[in-house]
């Protein structure tokens, strides 16, 4: 139970006024069309550095849509927005520290001339009495991970805490 490495919130953090308390980013209430892209289910446990689960923690996530674009006016990516994707959400951990989000695998995008960001999801975890954590989660096996300047800025022995292998069909 070591601390998850902190990472940047990036330039497209939507700000707390835009968060909706929902853990399903794939569908808007009252609509019949779902977000584009591969649906994924994220679940995990928030714990302290002694492995004790933290109940009642707030988790915020934000990410690009399947085309690699953020719903943020500062995003210069010319890819289309997905009007059926939420882009951000908020949930709370249960008494055992567990959380769950239904979302899509985000697309990669050009971050600079020689830099393409791999698919990733931003997390912010907070609870009164604990140090707030902002980090990013990467998808195991993606070859862009080996070239990502933000992931490479994390010490090599800690990168495995940020890269997740997904289980198909669960």
PDB file of N, CA and C in Angstrom, residues 15-52:
ATOM      1  N   UNK A  15     -13.312  21.854 -13.875  1.00  0.00           N
ATOM      2  CA  UNK A  15     -13.721  22.707 -12.767  1.00  0.00           C
ATOM      3  C   UNK A  15     -14.928  22.122 -12.068  1.00  0.00           C
ATOM      4  N   UNK A  16     -14.987  22.297 -10.780  1.00  0.00           N
ATOM      5  CA  UNK A  16     -16.001  21.629  -9.980  1.00  0.00           C
ATOM      6  C   UNK A  16     -17.427  22.026 -10.328  1.00  0.00           C
ATOM      7  N   UNK A  17     -17.662  23.174 -10.908  1.00  0.00           N
ATOM      8  CA  UNK A  17     -19.032  23.577 -11.219  1.00  0.00           C
ATOM      9  C   UNK A  17     -19.621  22.745 -12.352  1.00  0.00           C
ATOM     10  N   UNK A  18     -18.783  22.055 -13.114  1.00  0.00           N
ATOM     11  CA  UNK A  18     -19.272  21.266 -14.238  1.00  0.00           C
ATOM     12  C   UNK A  18     -19.519  19.801 -13.892  1.00  0.00           C
ATOM     13  N   UNK A  19     -19.166  19.369 -12.701  1.00  0.00           N
ATOM     14  CA  UNK A  19     -19.323  17.965 -12.355  1.00  0.00           C
ATOM     15  C   UNK A  19     -20.769  17.637 -12.052  1.00  0.00           C
ATOM     16  N   UNK A  20     -21.159  16.474 -12.486  1.00  0.00           N
ATOM     17  CA  UNK A  20     -22.476  15.917 -12.205  1.00  0.00           C
ATOM     18  C   UNK A  20     -22.245  14.672 -11.372  1.00  0.00           C
ATOM     19  N   UNK A  21     -23.018  14.512 -10.332  1.00  0.00           N
ATOM     20  CA  UNK A  21     -22.856  13.321  -9.517  1.00  0.00           C
ATOM     21  C   UNK A  21     -23.462  12.152 -10.286  1.00  0.00           C
ATOM     22  N   UNK A  22     -22.628  11.525 -11.081  1.00  0.00           N
ATOM     23  CA  UNK A  22     -23.008  10.338 -11.831  1.00  0.00           C
ATOM     24  C   UNK A  22     -21.758   9.533 -12.085  1.00  0.00           C
ATOM     25  N   UNK A  23     -21.919   8.229 -12.100  1.00  0.00           N
ATOM     26  CA  UNK A  23     -20.774   7.387 -12.400  1.00  0.00           C
ATOM     27  C   UNK A  23     -20.918   6.739 -13.780  1.00  0.00           C
ATOM     28  N   UNK A  24     -21.926   7.153 -14.560  1.00  0.00           N
ATOM     29  CA  UNK A  24     -22.118   6.651 -15.922  1.00  0.00           C
ATOM     30  C   UNK A  24     -21.902   7.790 -16.899  1.00  0.00           C
ATOM     31  N   UNK A  25     -20.762   7.755 -17.580  1.00  0.00           N
ATOM     32  CA  UNK A  25     -20.436   8.808 -18.539  1.00  0.00           C
ATOM     33  C   UNK A  25     -20.888   8.456 -19.954  1.00  0.00           C
ATOM     34  N   UNK A  26     -21.485   7.288 -20.130  1.00  0.00           N
ATOM     35  CA  UNK A  26     -21.813   6.792 -21.472  1.00  0.00           C
ATOM     36  C   UNK A  26     -23.197   7.172 -21.964  1.00  0.00           C
ATOM     37  N   UNK A  27     -24.056   7.695 -21.082  1.00  0.00           N
ATOM     38  CA  UNK A  27     -25.433   7.962 -21.484  1.00  0.00           C
ATOM     39  C   UNK A  27     -26.003   9.109 -20.652  1.00  0.00           C
ATOM     40  N   UNK A  28     -26.657  10.045 -21.323  1.00  0.00           N
ATOM     41  CA  UNK A  28     -27.356  11.111 -20.631  1.00  0.00           C
ATOM     42  C   UNK A  28     -28.772  10.642 -20.314  1.00  0.00           C
ATOM     43  N   UNK A  29     -29.258  11.013 -19.147  1.00  0.00           N
ATOM     44  CA  UNK A  29     -30.622  10.648 -18.763  1.00  0.00           C
ATOM     45  C   UNK A  29     -31.610  11.206 -19.790  1.00  0.00           C
ATOM     46  N   UNK A  30     -32.549  10.371 -20.192  1.00  0.00           N
ATOM     47  CA  UNK A  30     -33.572  10.780 -21.141  1.00  0.00           C
ATOM     48  C   UNK A  30     -33.181  10.634 -22.602  1.00  0.00           C
ATOM     49  N   UNK A  31     -31.953  10.237 -22.877  1.00  0.00           N
ATOM     50  CA  UNK A  31     -31.509  10.029 -24.256  1.00  0.00           C
ATOM     51  C   UNK A  31     -31.445   8.537 -24.564  1.00  0.00           C
ATOM     52  N   UNK A  32     -31.494   8.217 -25.845  1.00  0.00           N
ATOM     53  CA  UNK A  32     -31.415   6.814 -26.246  1.00  0.00           C
ATOM     54  C   UNK A  32     -30.113   6.480 -26.969  1.00  0.00           C
ATOM     55  N   UNK A  33     -29.316   7.500 -27.283  1.00  0.00           N
ATOM     56  CA  UNK A  33     -28.052   7.274 -27.982  1.00  0.00           C
ATOM     57  C   UNK A  33     -26.895   7.322 -26.992  1.00  0.00           C
ATOM     58  N   UNK A  34     -26.098   6.276 -27.002  1.00  0.00           N
ATOM     59  CA  UNK A  34     -24.951   6.186 -26.090  1.00  0.00           C
ATOM     60  C   UNK A  34     -23.721   6.836 -26.712  1.00  0.00           C
ATOM     61  N   UNK A  35     -22.722   7.067 -25.884  1.00  0.00           N
ATOM     62  CA  UNK A  35     -21.445   7.623 -26.327  1.00  0.00           C
ATOM     63  C   UNK A  35     -20.771   6.673 -27.314  1.00  0.00           C
ATOM     64  N   UNK A  36     -19.959   7.244 -28.193  1.00  0.00           N
ATOM     65  CA  UNK A  36     -19.163   6.452 -29.126  1.00  0.00           C
ATOM     66  C   UNK A  36     -17.978   5.845 -28.384  1.00  0.00           C
ATOM     67  N   UNK A  37     -17.503   4.717 -28.876  1.00  0.00           N
ATOM     68  CA  UNK A  37     -16.298   4.125 -28.308  1.00  0.00           C
ATOM     69  C   UNK A  37     -16.580   2.855 -27.544  1.00  0.00           C
ATOM     70  N   UNK A  38     -15.481   2.245 -27.105  1.00  0.00           N
ATOM     71  CA  UNK A  38     -15.547   0.997 -26.356  1.00  0.00           C
ATOM     72  C   UNK A  38     -15.893   1.284 -24.902  1.00  0.00           C
ATOM     73  N   UNK A  39     -16.988   0.721 -24.433  1.00  0.00           N
ATOM     74  CA  UNK A  39     -17.402   0.919 -23.045  1.00  0.00           C
ATOM     75  C   UNK A  39     -16.478   0.123 -22.125  1.00  0.00           C
ATOM     76  N   UNK A  40     -16.076   0.780 -21.042  1.00  0.00           N
ATOM     77  CA  UNK A  40     -15.247   0.139 -20.022  1.00  0.00           C
ATOM     78  C   UNK A  40     -15.888   0.365 -18.658  1.00  0.00           C
ATOM     79  N   UNK A  41     -15.594  -0.536 -17.748  1.00  0.00           N
ATOM     80  CA  UNK A  41     -16.073  -0.437 -16.375  1.00  0.00           C
ATOM     81  C   UNK A  41     -14.852  -0.292 -15.476  1.00  0.00           C
ATOM     82  N   UNK A  42     -14.795   0.826 -14.764  1.00  0.00           N
ATOM     83  CA  UNK A  42     -13.675   1.095 -13.855  1.00  0.00           C
ATOM     84  C   UNK A  42     -14.146   0.861 -12.427  1.00  0.00           C
ATOM     85  N   UNK A  43     -13.446   0.018 -11.720  1.00  0.00           N
ATOM     86  CA  UNK A  43     -13.742  -0.110 -10.302  1.00  0.00           C
ATOM     87  C   UNK A  43     -12.432  -0.301  -9.559  1.00  0.00           C
ATOM     88  N   UNK A  44     -12.459   0.070  -8.324  1.00  0.00           N
ATOM     89  CA  UNK A  44     -11.256  -0.034  -7.513  1.00  0.00           C
ATOM     90  C   UNK A  44     -11.571   0.311  -6.079  1.00  0.00           C
ATOM     91  N   UNK A  45     -10.530   0.438  -5.291  1.00  0.00           N
ATOM     92  CA  UNK A  45     -10.653   0.749  -3.871  1.00  0.00           C
ATOM     93  C   UNK A  45      -9.711   1.896  -3.553  1.00  0.00           C
ATOM     94  N   UNK A  46     -10.219   2.875  -2.845  1.00  0.00           N
ATOM     95  CA  UNK A  46      -9.394   3.975  -2.335  1.00  0.00           C
ATOM     96  C   UNK A  46      -8.995   3.576  -0.911  1.00  0.00           C
ATOM     97  N   UNK A  47      -7.685   3.560  -0.672  1.00  0.00           N
ATOM     98  CA  UNK A  47      -7.201   3.200   0.663  1.00  0.00           C
ATOM     99  C   UNK A  47      -6.086   4.150   1.074  1.00  0.00           C
ATOM    100  N   UNK A  48      -5.803   4.160   2.360  1.00  0.00           N
ATOM    101  CA  UNK A  48      -4.709   4.993   2.848  1.00  0.00           C
ATOM    102  C   UNK A  48      -3.396   4.216   2.720  1.00  0.00           C
ATOM    103  N   UNK A  49      -2.298   4.800   3.192  1.00  0.00           N
ATOM    104  CA  UNK A  49      -0.992   4.149   3.016  1.00  0.00           C
ATOM    105  C   UNK A  49      -0.789   2.961   3.950  1.00  0.00           C
ATOM    106  N   UNK A  50      -1.783   2.675   4.801  1.00  0.00           N
ATOM    107  CA  UNK A  50      -1.747   1.482   5.642  1.00  0.00           C
ATOM    108  C   UNK A  50      -2.719   0.424   5.121  1.00  0.00           C
ATOM    109  N   UNK A  51      -3.231   0.618   3.912  1.00  0.00           N
ATOM    110  CA  UNK A  51      -4.172  -0.293   3.240  1.00  0.00           C
ATOM    111  C   UNK A  51      -5.569  -0.282   3.841  1.00  0.00           C
ATOM    112  N   UNK A  52      -5.884   0.683   4.671  1.00  0.00           N
ATOM    113  CA  UNK A  52      -7.229   0.772   5.225  1.00  0.00           C
ATOM    114  C   UNK A  52      -8.116   1.496   4.209  1.00  0.00           C
TER     115      UNK A  52
END
